[in-house]
Tab-separated table of C-alpha atoms in Angstrom:
chain	number	residue	atom	x	y	z
A	1	MET	CA	4.569	-20.572	-17.951
A	2	THR	CA	2.336	-21.834	-15.139
A	3	GLU	CA	-0.170	-19.278	-13.878
A	4	LEU	CA	0.542	-17.967	-10.374
A	5	LYS	CA	-2.352	-18.067	-7.909
A	6	LEU	CA	-3.190	-16.469	-4.554
A	7	GLY	CA	-5.599	-17.287	-1.741
A	8	SER	CA	-6.582	-14.481	0.639
A	9	LEU	CA	-7.621	-15.054	4.266
A	10	PHE	CA	-9.249	-12.317	6.388
A	11	ASP	CA	-9.631	-10.710	2.988
A	12	GLY	CA	-11.431	-7.464	3.865
A	13	ILE	CA	-11.869	-5.258	0.808
A	14	GLY	CA	-9.307	-7.119	-1.268
A	15	GLY	CA	-5.980	-5.423	-0.529
A	16	PHE	CA	-4.009	-8.637	-1.060
A	17	PRO	CA	-5.871	-9.643	-4.260
A	18	LEU	CA	-5.473	-6.133	-5.670
A	19	ALA	CA	-1.710	-6.161	-5.071
A	20	ALA	CA	-1.590	-9.667	-6.571
A	21	THR	CA	-3.159	-8.480	-9.823
A	22	MET	CA	-0.447	-5.807	-10.043
A	23	ASN	CA	2.055	-8.654	-10.243
A	24	ASP	CA	0.103	-10.920	-12.610
A	25	ILE	CA	-0.929	-13.275	-9.793
A	26	ARG	CA	-4.541	-14.409	-10.052
A	27	PRO	CA	-6.604	-14.212	-6.853
A	28	VAL	CA	-8.466	-17.535	-6.854
A	29	TRP	CA	-10.371	-17.524	-3.576
A	30	ALA	CA	-10.909	-15.431	-0.456
A	31	SER	CA	-12.229	-15.930	3.071
A	32	GLU	CA	-14.194	-13.165	4.807
A	33	ILE	CA	-17.342	-12.941	6.961
A	34	GLU	CA	-18.124	-9.190	7.081
A	35	PRO	CA	-20.964	-8.396	4.617
A	36	PHE	CA	-19.740	-5.059	3.253
A	37	PRO	CA	-16.124	-6.082	2.519
A	38	MET	CA	-17.466	-9.243	0.860
A	39	ALA	CA	-19.740	-7.098	-1.300
A	40	VAL	CA	-16.768	-4.938	-2.340
A	41	THR	CA	-14.609	-7.886	-3.410
A	42	ALA	CA	-17.533	-9.648	-5.093
A	43	TYR	CA	-18.026	-6.475	-7.113
A	44	ARG	CA	-14.335	-5.888	-7.875
A	45	PHE	CA	-13.257	-9.525	-8.353
A	46	PRO	CA	-16.260	-11.294	-9.913
A	47	GLN	CA	-14.161	-14.367	-10.815
A	48	MET	CA	-12.764	-14.861	-7.294
A	49	LYS	CA	-14.538	-17.501	-5.178
A	50	HIS	CA	-15.773	-16.529	-1.722
A	51	MET	CA	-15.224	-19.378	0.725
A	52	GLY	CA	-16.753	-17.844	3.878
A	53	ASP	CA	-15.774	-18.400	7.522
A	54	ILE	CA	-12.130	-19.462	7.935
A	55	THR	CA	-12.987	-21.751	10.871
A	56	LYS	CA	-15.156	-23.869	8.552
A	57	LEU	CA	-12.568	-24.282	5.788
A	58	HIS	CA	-10.200	-27.192	5.224
A	59	GLY	CA	-7.031	-26.588	3.264
A	60	ALA	CA	-7.262	-29.943	1.476
A	61	ASN	CA	-10.602	-28.919	-0.059
A	62	LEU	CA	-9.547	-25.445	-1.233
A	63	PRO	CA	-8.209	-24.761	-4.741
A	64	VAL	CA	-4.428	-25.060	-4.520
A	65	VAL	CA	-2.534	-21.740	-4.693
A	66	ASP	CA	1.093	-20.637	-4.705
A	67	VAL	CA	0.662	-17.963	-2.018
A	68	ILE	CA	-1.678	-17.715	0.966
A	69	ALA	CA	-1.857	-14.196	2.383
A	70	GLY	CA	-3.748	-12.806	5.329
A	71	GLY	CA	-3.772	-10.222	8.061
A	72	SER	CA	-5.442	-11.941	11.008
A	73	PRO	CA	-7.507	-9.645	13.261
A	74	CYS	CA	-5.246	-7.419	15.341
A	75	GLN	CA	-7.566	-6.135	18.071
A	76	ASP	CA	-6.214	-8.490	20.767
A	77	LEU	CA	-2.606	-7.656	19.865
A	78	SER	CA	-2.894	-3.889	19.543
A	79	VAL	CA	-1.579	-1.657	22.320
A	80	ALA	CA	-4.921	0.158	22.077
A	81	GLY	CA	-6.881	-3.004	22.922
A	82	LYS	CA	-7.241	-5.282	25.944
A	83	ARG	CA	-3.981	-7.087	25.077
A	84	GLU	CA	-5.487	-10.576	25.246
A	85	GLY	CA	-2.986	-11.622	22.573
A	86	LEU	CA	-3.290	-14.862	20.610
A	87	ALA	CA	-5.500	-16.158	23.408
A	88	GLY	CA	-8.110	-13.606	22.355
A	89	GLU	CA	-11.083	-14.678	20.258
A	90	ARG	CA	-10.159	-12.550	17.229
A	91	SER	CA	-6.363	-12.545	17.047
A	92	GLY	CA	-6.324	-16.253	17.879
A	93	LEU	CA	-7.650	-16.824	14.361
A	94	PHE	CA	-4.007	-16.685	13.264
A	95	MET	CA	-3.828	-20.376	14.174
A	96	GLU	CA	-6.554	-21.062	11.619
A	97	GLN	CA	-4.348	-19.546	8.943
A	98	VAL	CA	-1.474	-21.849	9.958
A	99	ARG	CA	-3.812	-24.856	9.968
A	100	ILE	CA	-5.073	-24.169	6.432
A	101	VAL	CA	-1.547	-23.771	5.052
A	102	LYS	CA	-0.520	-27.093	6.650
A	103	GLU	CA	-3.574	-28.901	5.275
A	104	MET	CA	-3.097	-27.605	1.746
A	105	ARG	CA	0.601	-28.486	1.702
A	106	LYS	CA	-0.116	-31.980	3.032
A	107	GLN	CA	-2.710	-32.564	0.321
A	108	ASP	CA	-0.470	-31.155	-2.412
A	109	ARG	CA	2.402	-33.382	-1.279
A	110	ARG	CA	0.137	-36.378	-1.853
A	111	ARG	CA	-0.646	-35.138	-5.348
A	112	MET	CA	3.045	-34.834	-6.104
A	113	ARG	CA	3.996	-38.423	-5.185
A	114	ASN	CA	3.727	-39.668	-8.760
A	115	HIS	CA	4.700	-36.369	-10.324
A	116	ARG	CA	8.105	-35.366	-11.602
A	117	ARG	CA	8.085	-32.447	-9.115
A	118	ARG	CA	8.869	-34.330	-5.916
A	119	THR	CA	11.020	-31.835	-4.023
A	120	ASP	CA	9.598	-29.573	-1.310
A	121	GLU	CA	10.198	-26.427	-3.305
A	122	PHE	CA	7.280	-27.378	-5.557
A	123	ILE	CA	4.802	-28.164	-2.784
A	124	ARG	CA	2.113	-25.481	-2.614
A	125	PRO	CA	1.566	-23.034	-1.125
A	126	ARG	CA	5.248	-22.228	-1.446
A	127	TYR	CA	4.793	-18.865	0.329
A	128	MET	CA	2.790	-17.491	3.229
A	129	LEU	CA	2.366	-13.755	3.884
A	130	TRP	CA	1.088	-12.448	7.240
A	131	GLU	CA	0.380	-8.844	8.270
A	132	ASN	CA	-0.335	-7.451	11.730
A	133	VAL	CA	0.243	-4.579	14.143
A	134	PRO	CA	3.629	-4.045	15.901
A	135	GLY	CA	1.828	-4.672	19.190
A	136	ALA	CA	2.368	-8.375	18.430
A	137	PHE	CA	6.020	-7.862	19.432
A	138	SER	CA	5.049	-7.150	23.047
A	139	SER	CA	1.786	-9.017	23.705
A	140	GLY	CA	1.366	-12.323	25.512
A	141	GLU	CA	1.664	-13.732	29.018
A	142	THR	CA	5.310	-12.718	28.975
A	143	HIS	CA	6.568	-9.724	27.026
A	144	GLY	CA	6.729	-10.793	23.353
A	145	ALA	CA	5.429	-14.351	23.897
A	146	ASP	CA	2.820	-14.029	21.154
A	147	PHE	CA	5.285	-13.179	18.404
A	148	HIS	CA	7.476	-16.049	19.580
A	149	THR	CA	4.444	-18.305	19.088
A	150	VAL	CA	3.824	-16.832	15.620
A	151	LEU	CA	7.387	-17.604	14.518
A	152	GLU	CA	7.368	-21.139	15.904
A	153	GLU	CA	4.004	-22.014	14.407
A	154	VAL	CA	4.991	-20.706	10.974
A	155	CYS	CA	8.298	-22.600	11.044
A	156	ARG	CA	6.506	-25.779	12.152
A	157	ILE	CA	4.504	-25.728	8.931
A	158	LYS	CA	7.713	-26.998	7.345
A	159	GLU	CA	9.511	-28.620	10.300
A	160	ALA	CA	7.106	-30.021	12.881
A	161	ASP	CA	9.450	-30.267	15.869
A	162	VAL	CA	11.445	-27.069	15.391
A	163	SER	CA	12.107	-24.843	18.422
A	164	ILE	CA	12.752	-21.122	18.003
A	165	PRO	CA	14.771	-19.273	20.684
A	166	GLY	CA	13.441	-16.092	22.202
A	167	PRO	CA	14.707	-12.664	21.152
A	168	PRO	CA	18.212	-11.597	22.238
A	169	GLY	CA	17.880	-9.083	25.051
A	170	GLY	CA	14.250	-10.023	25.627
A	171	ALA	CA	12.696	-7.747	22.979
A	172	TRP	CA	11.863	-8.421	19.341
A	173	THR	CA	13.534	-6.194	16.771
A	174	PRO	CA	11.526	-4.529	13.964
A	175	ALA	CA	13.154	-6.873	11.444
A	176	GLY	CA	14.589	-10.367	11.557
A	177	LEU	CA	15.350	-13.544	9.615
A	178	ILE	CA	15.222	-17.274	10.390
A	179	MET	CA	17.053	-19.668	8.071
A	180	GLY	CA	16.113	-23.340	8.377
A	181	GLU	CA	16.952	-26.427	6.370
A	182	GLY	CA	15.222	-25.745	3.093
A	183	PHE	CA	13.003	-22.917	4.378
A	184	SER	CA	13.184	-19.308	5.577
A	185	VAL	CA	11.022	-16.873	7.548
A	186	ALA	CA	11.578	-13.103	7.603
A	187	TRP	CA	9.692	-10.222	9.166
A	188	ARG	CA	9.921	-6.468	8.851
A	189	VAL	CA	7.933	-3.435	10.010
A	190	LEU	CA	6.926	-1.292	7.043
A	191	ASP	CA	5.572	2.245	7.480
A	192	ALA	CA	3.175	3.086	4.637
A	193	GLN	CA	4.320	6.713	4.493
A	194	PHE	CA	7.630	5.532	2.993
A	195	TRP	CA	5.964	3.323	0.381
A	196	GLY	CA	3.997	5.813	-1.652
A	197	VAL	CA	1.059	6.974	0.492
A	198	PRO	CA	1.041	9.897	2.968
A	199	GLN	CA	-0.179	7.932	5.992
A	200	ARG	CA	1.731	6.971	9.128
A	201	ARG	CA	0.869	3.272	9.286
A	202	ASN	CA	3.332	0.796	10.841
A	203	ARG	CA	2.616	-2.871	10.251
A	204	ILE	CA	4.558	-6.131	10.614
A	205	PHE	CA	4.889	-8.072	7.365
A	206	LEU	CA	6.072	-11.669	7.691
A	207	VAL	CA	7.097	-13.770	4.681
A	208	ALA	CA	7.626	-17.528	4.884
A	209	ASP	CA	9.288	-19.447	2.040
A	210	PHE	CA	8.685	-23.154	2.672
A	211	GLY	CA	10.828	-24.258	-0.260
A	212	GLY	CA	13.945	-22.117	-0.089
A	213	HIS	CA	15.824	-19.159	1.377
A	214	SER	CA	14.261	-16.248	-0.515
A	215	ALA	CA	12.254	-14.704	2.384
A	216	GLY	CA	15.114	-12.420	3.423
A	217	GLU	CA	15.797	-11.325	-0.149
A	218	ILE	CA	12.145	-10.443	-0.647
A	219	LEU	CA	11.941	-8.232	2.446
A	220	PHE	CA	15.472	-6.819	2.743
A	221	GLU	CA	17.478	-7.021	-0.469
A	222	SER	CA	16.202	-3.829	-2.068
A	223	ASP	CA	19.192	-3.609	-4.399
A	224	SER	CA	19.254	-7.255	-5.453
A	225	VAL	CA	18.784	-8.382	-9.016
A	226	TRP	CA	15.094	-9.186	-8.603
A	227	ARG	CA	14.206	-5.514	-8.077
A	228	ASN	CA	14.791	-5.001	-11.792
A	229	TYR	CA	11.733	-7.184	-12.165
A	230	GLN	CA	9.633	-4.270	-10.890
A	231	LYS	CA	10.558	-2.175	-13.896
A	232	LYS	CA	10.054	-5.080	-16.294
A	233	ARG	CA	6.675	-5.736	-14.708
A	234	GLU	CA	5.560	-2.201	-15.540
A	235	GLU	CA	6.795	-2.535	-19.108
A	236	ARG	CA	5.057	-5.859	-19.792
A	237	LYS	CA	2.123	-5.718	-22.171
A	238	GLY	CA	-0.964	-7.816	-21.996
A	239	VAL	CA	-0.795	-8.457	-18.256
A	240	ALA	CA	-4.002	-10.076	-17.060
A	241	CYS	CA	-6.358	-7.872	-15.055
A	242	TYR	CA	-8.605	-9.756	-12.656
A	243	PHE	CA	-10.742	-6.939	-11.247
A	244	LYS	CA	-13.266	-4.551	-12.744
A	245	THR	CA	-14.138	-0.919	-12.143
A	246	GLY	CA	-17.868	-1.457	-12.593
A	247	THR	CA	-20.801	0.815	-13.283
A	248	ALA	CA	-20.495	2.557	-9.906
A	249	ASP	CA	-17.422	4.309	-11.283
A	250	ALA	CA	-18.995	5.430	-14.544
A	251	GLY	CA	-18.211	9.024	-15.402
A	252	ARG	CA	-15.698	9.418	-12.598
A	253	ALA	CA	-12.030	10.115	-12.756
A	254	SER	CA	-9.946	7.019	-13.424
A	255	ALA	CA	-7.204	5.807	-11.101
A	256	ARG	CA	-4.550	8.460	-10.574
A	257	LYS	CA	-1.850	8.835	-13.161
A	258	ASP	CA	0.489	11.168	-11.338
A	259	TYR	CA	3.913	11.674	-12.792
A	260	VAL	CA	6.667	14.260	-13.002
A	261	ILE	CA	8.294	15.527	-16.174
A	262	CYS	CA	11.789	16.986	-15.801
A	263	LEU	CA	13.204	19.274	-18.480
A	264	LEU	CA	16.988	19.503	-18.322
A	265	ASP	CA	18.724	22.300	-20.213
A	266	GLN	CA	21.912	20.838	-21.697
A	267	GLY	CA	22.931	24.077	-23.391
A	268	GLY	CA	22.537	25.138	-26.993
A	269	GLU	CA	19.393	23.743	-28.584
A	270	ARG	CA	19.361	20.515	-26.594
A	271	MET	CA	16.663	19.892	-23.975
A	272	ASP	CA	16.425	16.439	-22.392
A	273	VAL	CA	13.017	15.265	-21.197
A	274	HIS	CA	12.630	12.634	-18.458
A	275	GLU	CA	9.649	11.178	-16.614
A	276	ASN	CA	10.053	10.844	-12.841
A	277	LYS	CA	13.834	11.309	-13.033
A	278	SER	CA	15.813	14.502	-12.645
A	279	GLY	CA	18.977	15.203	-14.557
A	280	THR	CA	22.294	15.208	-12.710
A	281	LEU	CA	22.813	18.235	-10.445
A	282	LEU	CA	26.133	19.942	-11.189
A	283	ALA	CA	28.427	21.839	-8.833
A	284	HIS	CA	29.238	24.786	-11.117
A	285	GLY	CA	26.708	27.582	-11.193
A	286	ARG	CA	26.509	28.203	-14.919
A	287	SER	CA	24.242	25.243	-15.523
A	288	ASN	CA	20.540	25.937	-15.408
A	289	PRO	CA	18.684	23.893	-12.756
A	290	PRO	CA	16.130	21.298	-13.896
A	291	ILE	CA	12.586	22.500	-14.500
A	292	ILE	CA	9.913	20.289	-12.976
A	293	MET	CA	6.385	19.877	-14.273
A	294	ALA	CA	4.300	17.777	-11.874
A	295	THR	CA	1.048	16.646	-13.426
A	296	SER	CA	-2.001	15.168	-11.740
A	297	GLN	CA	-5.052	14.250	-13.811
A	298	GLY	CA	-4.364	16.966	-16.317
A	299	ASN	CA	-3.584	19.790	-13.894
A	300	VAL	CA	-0.029	21.007	-14.404
A	301	GLU	CA	1.993	22.564	-11.611
A	302	ILE	CA	5.322	24.194	-12.403
A	303	GLY	CA	8.146	24.700	-9.954
A	304	ILE	CA	11.745	25.648	-10.575
A	305	GLY	CA	14.552	23.418	-9.366
A	306	TYR	CA	12.512	20.927	-7.372
A	307	CYS	CA	9.267	19.046	-7.351
A	308	PRO	CA	6.297	20.078	-5.169
A	309	THR	CA	6.016	17.921	-2.051
A	310	ILE	CA	3.378	15.204	-2.142
A	311	THR	CA	1.298	15.675	0.991
A	312	ALA	CA	-1.727	14.182	2.691
A	313	ALA	CA	-3.899	16.401	0.492
A	314	ALA	CA	-2.103	15.624	-2.754
A	315	GLY	CA	-4.780	15.154	-5.371
A	316	MET	CA	-7.464	15.162	-2.677
A	317	ALA	CA	-10.040	17.639	-1.516
A	318	GLY	CA	-7.791	20.590	-0.895
A	319	ASN	CA	-5.450	22.635	-3.053
A	320	ASN	CA	-1.755	21.958	-2.553
A	321	GLN	CA	-0.259	23.710	-5.538
A	322	PRO	CA	2.912	25.591	-4.581
A	323	ILE	CA	2.768	29.335	-3.839
A	324	LEU	CA	4.894	31.283	-6.330
A	325	PHE	CA	7.041	34.347	-5.515
A	326	ASP	CA	9.075	36.661	-7.744
A	327	ASN	CA	12.714	36.550	-6.689
A	328	HIS	CA	14.887	39.681	-7.271
A	329	GLY	CA	18.465	38.472	-7.072
A	330	PRO	CA	20.402	41.823	-7.131
A	331	ASP	CA	18.762	43.256	-3.983
A	332	THR	CA	17.621	39.967	-2.364
A	333	ARG	CA	13.964	41.050	-2.442
A	334	TYR	CA	11.099	38.738	-3.198
A	335	THR	CA	7.484	39.719	-3.840
A	336	GLY	CA	4.283	37.819	-3.957
A	337	PRO	CA	2.616	35.488	-3.816
A	338	VAL	CA	1.898	35.776	-7.528
A	339	GLU	CA	-0.207	33.699	-9.868
A	340	VAL	CA	2.167	34.086	-12.820
A	341	ALA	CA	5.917	33.484	-12.650
A	342	GLN	CA	8.342	36.279	-13.484
A	343	THR	CA	9.840	36.418	-16.950
A	344	ILE	CA	12.254	33.571	-17.640
A	345	THR	CA	15.401	34.929	-19.292
A	346	SER	CA	18.574	33.443	-20.738
A	347	ALA	CA	20.421	34.476	-17.536
A	348	LEU	CA	18.134	32.431	-15.306
A	349	GLY	CA	20.171	30.801	-12.557
A	350	THR	CA	23.513	32.192	-13.756
A	351	GLY	CA	23.567	35.703	-12.332
A	352	GLY	CA	22.441	35.497	-8.723
A	353	ASN	CA	19.318	34.344	-6.977
A	354	ASN	CA	16.917	35.249	-9.754
A	355	THR	CA	14.913	32.033	-10.023
A	356	PRO	CA	11.246	32.160	-8.979
A	357	LEU	CA	10.542	30.700	-5.525
A	358	ALA	CA	7.918	28.020	-5.008
A	359	VAL	CA	6.635	27.353	-1.496
A	360	ASN	CA	4.584	24.212	-0.900
A	361	LYS	CA	1.355	24.530	1.043
A	362	GLU	CA	0.803	21.504	3.253
A	363	PRO	CA	-2.361	20.920	5.239
A	364	PHE	CA	-2.398	19.661	8.823
A	365	CYS	CA	-3.949	16.324	9.754
A	366	ILE	CA	-5.838	16.294	13.064
A	367	ALA	CA	-6.208	12.978	14.910
A	368	GLY	CA	-9.850	11.950	15.151
A	369	LYS	CA	-9.664	11.012	18.834
A	370	ILE	CA	-8.905	14.571	19.987
A	371	ILE	CA	-11.772	16.251	18.140
A	372	ASN	CA	-14.323	17.834	20.503
A	373	ARG	CA	-12.227	16.875	23.542
A	374	LYS	CA	-10.468	19.049	26.083
A	375	GLU	CA	-6.933	20.261	25.536
A	376	LYS	CA	-4.252	17.585	26.108
A	377	ASN	CA	-6.885	14.820	26.152
A	378	GLY	CA	-5.986	12.149	23.596
A	379	GLY	CA	-3.758	12.491	20.590
A	380	ASN	CA	-0.582	11.034	22.139
A	381	GLY	CA	0.860	14.522	22.238
A	382	CYS	CA	-0.339	17.513	20.291
A	383	GLY	CA	-2.716	15.465	18.127
A	384	TYR	CA	-1.835	17.037	14.802
A	385	GLN	CA	0.958	16.830	12.253
A	386	GLN	CA	1.705	18.410	8.926
A	387	GLY	CA	1.573	16.675	5.572
A	388	ILE	CA	1.110	13.069	6.815
A	389	SER	CA	-2.140	11.470	7.914
A	390	TYR	CA	-2.465	9.526	11.141
A	391	THR	CA	-3.122	5.805	10.838
A	392	LEU	CA	-6.632	5.106	9.585
A	393	THR	CA	-8.689	3.010	11.992
A	394	THR	CA	-12.213	1.648	12.086
A	395	GLU	CA	-13.273	4.172	14.754
A	396	ASP	CA	-11.444	7.496	14.408
A	397	ARG	CA	-12.407	9.985	11.708
A	398	HIS	CA	-9.419	12.245	11.153
A	399	CYS	CA	-9.708	15.849	9.999
A	400	VAL	CA	-7.821	18.136	7.637
A	401	PHE	CA	-6.964	21.726	8.528
A	402	ALA	CA	-6.160	24.001	5.594
A	403	PRO	CA	-3.750	26.903	6.343
A	404	GLU	CA	-5.014	30.487	6.284
A	405	ASN	CA	-5.989	31.836	2.834
A	406	GLU	CA	-6.589	28.253	1.665
A	407	ARG	CA	-10.347	28.657	1.812
A	408	LYS	CA	-11.076	27.822	-1.784
A	409	PRO	CA	-12.799	24.957	-3.587
A	410	TYR	CA	-10.919	21.863	-4.680
A	411	GLN	CA	-11.592	22.876	-8.271
A	412	GLU	CA	-11.975	26.445	-9.463
A	413	VAL	CA	-14.168	25.288	-12.357
A	414	ILE	CA	-16.518	22.322	-12.133
A	415	GLY	CA	-19.190	20.685	-14.199
A	416	SER	CA	-22.854	21.403	-13.616
A	417	LEU	CA	-24.386	20.091	-10.415
A	418	CYS	CA	-26.881	17.352	-11.159
A	419	ALA	CA	-29.739	15.772	-9.261
A	420	GLY	CA	-27.652	12.652	-8.778
A	421	ASP	CA	-24.769	14.428	-7.073
A	422	GLU	CA	-24.377	13.260	-3.488
A	423	LYS	CA	-24.327	15.605	-0.528
A	424	MET	CA	-21.717	14.368	1.922
A	425	ILE	CA	-20.348	15.426	5.293
A	426	SER	CA	-19.541	19.089	5.843
A	427	ASN	CA	-21.709	20.118	2.867
A	428	GLN	CA	-19.403	18.548	0.296
A	429	TYR	CA	-20.839	17.501	-3.044
A	430	VAL	CA	-18.943	14.703	-4.744
A	431	ASP	CA	-19.650	13.019	-8.041
A	432	GLN	CA	-18.035	12.655	-11.448
A	433	GLY	CA	-14.805	14.274	-10.277
A	434	LYS	CA	-16.643	17.248	-8.722
A	435	CYS	CA	-15.773	18.164	-5.160
A	436	ILE	CA	-16.994	21.423	-3.626
A	437	VAL	CA	-15.824	21.997	-0.063
A	438	ASP	CA	-17.764	24.357	2.187
A	439	MET	CA	-15.530	27.423	2.478
A	440	SER	CA	-16.989	28.554	5.797
A	441	SER	CA	-14.800	26.150	7.759
A	442	LEU	CA	-11.065	25.570	7.774
A	443	VAL	CA	-11.377	22.115	9.357
A	444	ARG	CA	-13.203	19.204	7.777
A	445	ARG	CA	-13.312	15.433	8.043
A	446	LEU	CA	-11.468	13.171	5.653
A	447	ILE	CA	-13.809	11.902	2.955
A	448	PRO	CA	-13.897	8.210	1.899
A	449	LEU	CA	-12.111	9.007	-1.363
A	450	GLU	CA	-9.169	10.451	0.577
A	451	CYS	CA	-9.064	7.383	2.817
A	452	GLU	CA	-8.929	5.144	-0.247
A	453	ARG	CA	-5.955	7.094	-1.535
A	454	LEU	CA	-4.261	7.013	1.866
A	455	MET	CA	-4.474	3.203	1.717
A	456	GLY	CA	-3.256	3.013	-1.879
A	457	PHE	CA	-6.539	1.811	-3.414
A	458	PRO	CA	-7.879	3.093	-6.744
A	459	ASP	CA	-10.378	5.934	-6.490
A	460	TYR	CA	-13.907	4.842	-5.489
A	461	TRP	CA	-12.774	1.267	-4.748
A	462	THR	CA	-15.284	0.933	-1.911
A	463	ASP	CA	-17.979	3.067	-3.562
A	464	ILE	CA	-20.105	0.180	-4.740
A	465	PRO	CA	-23.899	0.346	-5.192
A	466	GLY	CA	-25.586	0.817	-1.823
A	467	ALA	CA	-22.385	1.670	0.068
A	468	SER	CA	-22.572	4.007	3.070
A	469	ASP	CA	-19.771	6.306	4.201
A	470	SER	CA	-19.564	4.645	7.625
A	471	ALA	CA	-19.153	1.197	6.060
A	472	ARG	CA	-16.450	2.509	3.736
A	473	TYR	CA	-14.523	4.161	6.601
A	474	ARG	CA	-14.617	1.021	8.725
A	475	ALA	CA	-13.551	-1.287	5.898
A	476	LEU	CA	-10.663	0.958	4.895
A	477	GLY	CA	-9.440	1.245	8.473
A	478	ASN	CA	-9.310	-2.554	8.657
A	479	SER	CA	-7.450	-2.977	5.387
A	480	VAL	CA	-3.794	-3.215	4.378
A	481	ALA	CA	-1.737	-0.498	2.697
A	482	VAL	CA	-1.656	-1.766	-0.891
A	483	PRO	CA	1.808	-0.375	-1.854
A	484	CYS	CA	3.475	-2.356	0.963
A	485	VAL	CA	1.818	-5.585	-0.172
A	486	ASP	CA	2.659	-4.815	-3.792
A	487	PHE	CA	6.335	-4.492	-2.826
A	488	ILE	CA	6.332	-7.943	-1.204
A	489	LEU	CA	4.243	-9.790	-3.799
A	490	CYS	CA	6.483	-8.403	-6.526
A	491	GLY	CA	9.406	-10.277	-4.958
A	492	ILE	CA	7.369	-13.436	-4.398
A	493	ALA	CA	6.207	-13.406	-8.029
A	494	TYR	CA	9.788	-13.036	-9.210
A	495	PHE	CA	11.060	-16.067	-7.296
A	496	LEU	CA	8.051	-18.197	-8.237
A	497	ARG	CA	8.590	-17.439	-11.912
A	498	LYS	CA	12.303	-18.073	-11.577
A	499	MET	CA	11.526	-21.469	-10.020
A	500	GLY	CA	9.123	-22.246	-12.861
A	501	GLU	CA	11.705	-21.356	-15.483
A	502	GLU	CA	14.324	-23.579	-13.811
A	503	GLU	CA	11.844	-26.462	-13.647
A	504	GLU	CA	11.012	-26.020	-17.324
A	505	ASP	CA	14.708	-26.060	-18.266
A	506	VAL	CA	15.235	-29.323	-16.339
A	507	TYR	CA	12.182	-30.888	-17.978
A	508	LEU	CA	13.314	-29.931	-21.494
A	509	SER	CA	16.821	-31.238	-20.898
A	510	ARG	CA	15.527	-34.743	-20.133
């Protein structure tokens, strides 16, 4: 089967290429001008070509790819900026992305003239993926004019004289679909906190299919047949990996392998074991509830009846293991907290409320822009929330507040401190999986490792030789949430492979 390829514009630290590798799509080239993000992707993707400034590129001269992805600069579209819109110097670079897609498709169409693949569905790039802030819905000379321009320009890649009507009621909805003759464009706002990372991060994701009507299925049809491809993708063996961990990660913990094991008592001697799936909950009270064992890098947490909540501090610097209480069913008393659960008996769950209680301890995230400011200044309200981080930006440095009696190190037992261990902000020492947090303060700044996890990147992704914390913070704030991109590229990969299989069947039948 033909290898799938991706080109990444406004590449940053490689969020699009990383998600592409998760779906067996090879990142071929990238365009970026910021030195530190370029250093990160050069380190992580040594085989990917760096093409430089987007304004100096021509699509006809770039290696042909199946997908071109990019999140053009958002500063002129954001509600926090000057609202210059697409007329602004930075956000106006979106038009460069459109230009490159047009040029590549025009050149590829010429290549296809004497090829058996003459229909538009085989002209590359078949797909375009664009990411930006929801402020694009309301920016422009008139309310929402910029997003109207975005839709028209994307559609005109396929149909030069197309005209797109404005939004019904005068305001763009968070999701929509345009179906043209032989092409489709869909957009949807995805919040990262619902896609696997505990960060409140709303972004517009727009998918254009220039050879068919799959854009809506990719973004909206969560129960369609292609979603089974996600499971098959995880089960495939020998999937190509196009990035490296490198020597900067030597001796450190590998990427997280968090999972949940559920033990379901079926009665008698039978005990079913499932990963990440609970057994069916029954109405009658004689059935024992499932027992959950949540594991994270070898540390096992045990709760009864439900899984501990994954919070902003899950697996990060902070201890979010559930608090355990003894539960005395006959007299409705409970005692604790305790470190060891009460005795588990054969009557557990069948004779009253006698199952141990587990209470999750969630930290509070404090918005960076209210720190050291007067009360009610900044924060868009109270300025803190529990369990979910605020959106990471290039400027704000959010904090974590641990509840009372949480003043303990991240790890109770650590390896020996070495001369090479790095002293970081707030007297934290981090290296080789060691993290000691100064216990004299309940509030501390997020560390770069936590920001990487909040964006869905592997641990230490930006910790390349010579990296500074400030450079890592800025680059992460500018990046995309990897799980959201993974979700979309999974669908794109499915339809591209399906198209390739259909083409192969036609060719063999001749």
